[in-house]
C-alpha positions as a LaTeX table, in Angstrom:
\begin{tabular}{lrrr}
\hline
Residue & $x$ (\AA) & $y$ (\AA) & $z$ (\AA) \\
\hline
Met1 & 151.31 & $-92.59$ & $-29.80$ \\
Lys2 & 148.60 & $-90.77$ & $-31.73$ \\
Thr3 & 147.88 & $-90.22$ & $-35.39$ \\
His4 & 148.62 & $-86.53$ & $-35.41$ \\
Asp5 & 152.12 & $-87.36$ & $-34.31$ \\
Phe6 & 152.62 & $-88.51$ & $-37.77$ \\
Trp7 & 151.26 & $-85.28$ & $-39.54$ \\
Tyr8 & 153.48 & $-83.32$ & $-41.78$ \\
Asp9 & 152.75 & $-80.56$ & $-44.60$ \\
Leu10 & 152.80 & $-82.08$ & $-48.20$ \\
Pro11 & 152.19 & $-79.76$ & $-50.82$ \\
Lys12 & 149.99 & $-81.02$ & $-53.48$ \\
Glu13 & 152.51 & $-80.55$ & $-56.03$ \\
Leu14 & 154.83 & $-83.01$ & $-54.44$ \\
Ile15 & 152.14 & $-85.96$ & $-54.73$ \\
Ala16 & 153.08 & $-88.37$ & $-57.28$ \\
Gln17 & 150.24 & $-88.61$ & $-59.91$ \\
His18 & 151.91 & $-91.74$ & $-61.73$ \\
Pro19 & 154.21 & $-94.55$ & $-60.41$ \\
Leu20 & 157.80 & $-94.30$ & $-61.54$ \\
Glu21 & 159.12 & $-96.78$ & $-64.13$ \\
Lys22 & 161.73 & $-98.03$ & $-61.67$ \\
Arg23 & 159.45 & $-98.32$ & $-58.53$ \\
Asp24 & 162.48 & $-98.37$ & $-56.30$ \\
Glu25 & 163.59 & $-94.96$ & $-57.39$ \\
Ser26 & 160.66 & $-93.51$ & $-55.38$ \\
Arg27 & 161.70 & $-90.82$ & $-52.93$ \\
Leu28 & 161.82 & $-91.89$ & $-49.28$ \\
Met29 & 161.38 & $-89.46$ & $-46.28$ \\
Val30 & 163.43 & $-90.59$ & $-43.30$ \\
Leu31 & 162.90 & $-89.11$ & $-39.75$ \\
Lys32 & 165.92 & $-89.57$ & $-37.72$ \\
Gln33 & 166.16 & $-88.01$ & $-34.25$ \\
Gly34 & 163.74 & $-85.17$ & $-35.32$ \\
Ile35 & 165.77 & $-84.41$ & $-38.49$ \\
Val36 & 164.26 & $-84.84$ & $-41.88$ \\
Glu37 & 166.31 & $-86.68$ & $-44.37$ \\
His38 & 165.53 & $-87.39$ & $-48.09$ \\
His39 & 166.78 & $-90.85$ & $-49.84$ \\
Lys40 & 165.58 & $-93.13$ & $-52.29$ \\
Phe41 & 163.39 & $-96.32$ & $-51.47$ \\
Tyr42 & 166.13 & $-98.76$ & $-52.63$ \\
Glu43 & 168.14 & $-97.39$ & $-49.65$ \\
Leu44 & 165.56 & $-98.60$ & $-47.18$ \\
Val45 & 167.61 & $-101.67$ & $-46.04$ \\
Asp46 & 170.35 & $-99.32$ & $-44.89$ \\
Phe47 & 167.97 & $-97.98$ & $-42.08$ \\
Leu48 & 166.70 & $-101.35$ & $-41.00$ \\
Glu49 & 168.43 & $-102.97$ & $-37.87$ \\
Ala50 & 168.11 & $-106.60$ & $-36.25$ \\
Gly51 & 164.82 & $-106.88$ & $-34.41$ \\
Asp52 & 163.14 & $-103.88$ & $-36.41$ \\
Cys53 & 159.65 & $-105.00$ & $-37.53$ \\
Leu54 & 158.84 & $-104.01$ & $-41.29$ \\
Val55 & 155.16 & $-103.74$ & $-42.03$ \\
Leu56 & 154.09 & $-104.39$ & $-45.81$ \\
Asn57 & 151.19 & $-102.96$ & $-47.36$ \\
Asn58 & 149.85 & $-105.06$ & $-50.14$ \\
Ser59 & 146.47 & $-103.45$ & $-50.61$ \\
Lys60 & 145.35 & $-102.22$ & $-53.84$ \\
Val61 & 144.13 & $-98.78$ & $-54.91$ \\
Leu62 & 140.33 & $-98.90$ & $-55.58$ \\
Pro63 & 139.47 & $-96.88$ & $-58.68$ \\
Ala64 & 136.89 & $-95.06$ & $-56.92$ \\
Arg65 & 136.04 & $-92.38$ & $-59.08$ \\
Leu66 & 133.27 & $-93.06$ & $-61.83$ \\
Leu67 & 132.50 & $-90.91$ & $-64.75$ \\
Gly68 & 129.23 & $-91.48$ & $-66.59$ \\
Leu69 & 125.92 & $-90.27$ & $-67.59$ \\
Arg70 & 122.37 & $-89.61$ & $-66.26$ \\
Ala71 & 119.54 & $-91.59$ & $-67.82$ \\
Gly72 & 117.87 & $-88.33$ & $-68.65$ \\
Gly73 & 120.87 & $-86.66$ & $-70.02$ \\
Gly74 & 123.88 & $-84.95$ & $-68.71$ \\
Asn75 & 127.09 & $-86.19$ & $-66.94$ \\
Ala76 & 127.31 & $-87.93$ & $-63.79$ \\
Glu77 & 130.19 & $-88.63$ & $-61.39$ \\
Ala78 & 130.22 & $-90.93$ & $-58.37$ \\
Leu79 & 132.92 & $-91.32$ & $-55.92$ \\
Leu80 & 132.87 & $-94.73$ & $-53.97$ \\
Leu81 & 133.09 & $-94.04$ & $-50.20$ \\
Thr82 & 131.69 & $-97.08$ & $-48.11$ \\
Asp83 & 130.53 & $-100.52$ & $-49.32$ \\
Lys84 & 127.14 & $-101.12$ & $-47.90$ \\
Ser85 & 126.30 & $-104.12$ & $-50.00$ \\
Arg86 & 123.67 & $-106.65$ & $-48.50$ \\
Asn87 & 121.57 & $-109.38$ & $-49.54$ \\
Gly88 & 123.64 & $-110.26$ & $-52.92$ \\
Glu89 & 123.27 & $-106.51$ & $-53.80$ \\
Thr90 & 126.22 & $-104.26$ & $-54.54$ \\
Ile91 & 125.23 & $-101.12$ & $-52.64$ \\
Trp92 & 127.79 & $-98.34$ & $-52.24$ \\
Glu93 & 127.63 & $-94.89$ & $-50.28$ \\
Cys94 & 128.89 & $-92.41$ & $-52.86$ \\
Leu95 & 129.52 & $-88.63$ & $-53.40$ \\
Val96 & 127.80 & $-87.62$ & $-56.50$ \\
Lys97 & 127.92 & $-84.74$ & $-58.98$ \\
Pro98 & 125.80 & $-83.01$ & $-59.80$ \\
Ala99 & 124.32 & $-83.62$ & $-56.46$ \\
Lys100 & 121.21 & $-81.49$ & $-56.76$ \\
Arg101 & 120.19 & $-83.23$ & $-60.05$ \\
Ile102 & 120.48 & $-86.93$ & $-59.07$ \\
Arg103 & 117.53 & $-88.12$ & $-57.25$ \\
Val104 & 116.08 & $-91.20$ & $-55.83$ \\
Gly105 & 115.00 & $-93.55$ & $-58.60$ \\
Asp106 & 117.59 & $-92.07$ & $-61.04$ \\
Val107 & 119.52 & $-94.36$ & $-62.99$ \\
Leu108 & 123.32 & $-93.53$ & $-63.92$ \\
Ser109 & 125.36 & $-95.20$ & $-66.51$ \\
Phe110 & 129.28 & $-95.91$ & $-66.50$ \\
Gly111 & 131.60 & $-97.57$ & $-68.96$ \\
Gln112 & 129.33 & $-97.29$ & $-71.84$ \\
Gly113 & 126.40 & $-99.06$ & $-69.93$ \\
Leu114 & 128.67 & $-102.05$ & $-68.63$ \\
Leu115 & 127.94 & $-100.57$ & $-64.93$ \\
Thr116 & 124.70 & $-99.05$ & $-64.07$ \\
Ala117 & 123.33 & $-97.59$ & $-60.78$ \\
Thr118 & 120.05 & $-96.86$ & $-59.11$ \\
Val119 & 119.93 & $-94.13$ & $-56.63$ \\
Leu120 & 118.10 & $-95.76$ & $-53.42$ \\
Glu121 & 118.60 & $-92.96$ & $-50.90$ \\
Thr122 & 119.86 & $-89.16$ & $-50.76$ \\
Phe123 & 121.48 & $-87.62$ & $-47.94$ \\
Asp124 & 121.78 & $-83.73$ & $-47.43$ \\
Asp125 & 125.62 & $-83.57$ & $-47.99$ \\
Gly126 & 125.53 & $-84.64$ & $-51.43$ \\
Arg127 & 125.91 & $-88.53$ & $-50.48$ \\
Arg128 & 123.86 & $-91.00$ & $-52.33$ \\
Leu129 & 123.10 & $-94.76$ & $-51.69$ \\
Leu130 & 123.57 & $-96.36$ & $-55.03$ \\
Asn131 & 122.61 & $-99.77$ & $-56.06$ \\
Phe132 & 124.93 & $-101.07$ & $-58.89$ \\
His133 & 124.21 & $-103.57$ & $-61.61$ \\
Tyr134 & 126.55 & $-105.27$ & $-63.68$ \\
Asn135 & 127.78 & $-108.78$ & $-65.17$ \\
Gly136 & 131.01 & $-110.10$ & $-63.58$ \\
Ile137 & 133.02 & $-108.99$ & $-60.76$ \\
Phe138 & 132.32 & $-105.46$ & $-59.46$ \\
Leu139 & 135.75 & $-104.10$ & $-59.01$ \\
Glu140 & 136.87 & $-105.69$ & $-62.27$ \\
Val141 & 133.97 & $-104.07$ & $-64.23$ \\
\hline
\end{tabular}
């Protein structure tokens, strides 16, 4: 089995932007013998049979897009890609905007200064290595 076996076209306008109030009312796509059917999530139990394995994903979505300011003025945006933390420092590889204006040594501020980041390294494709500074727990700040 390969991951491309699970590929299907999903138009952007069909991707939910907010969860439904009644989560079990979410749409459920069922592929049965090559035929696509559309159901509601609460109907999932109708498709399970004895011996089936149901895998639950209890991961949380990381609020990975940070909007802030550059210390010298102007807006800044950082998209968290990969946690590279080491030696007690919170370091993330990020995509930043405006990439051309964010250089090594620059300081970015997010959440009215509750979270700041110093640019440690730059890469040609717009990625930056950012060292974050904060009080508390990073993912909560």
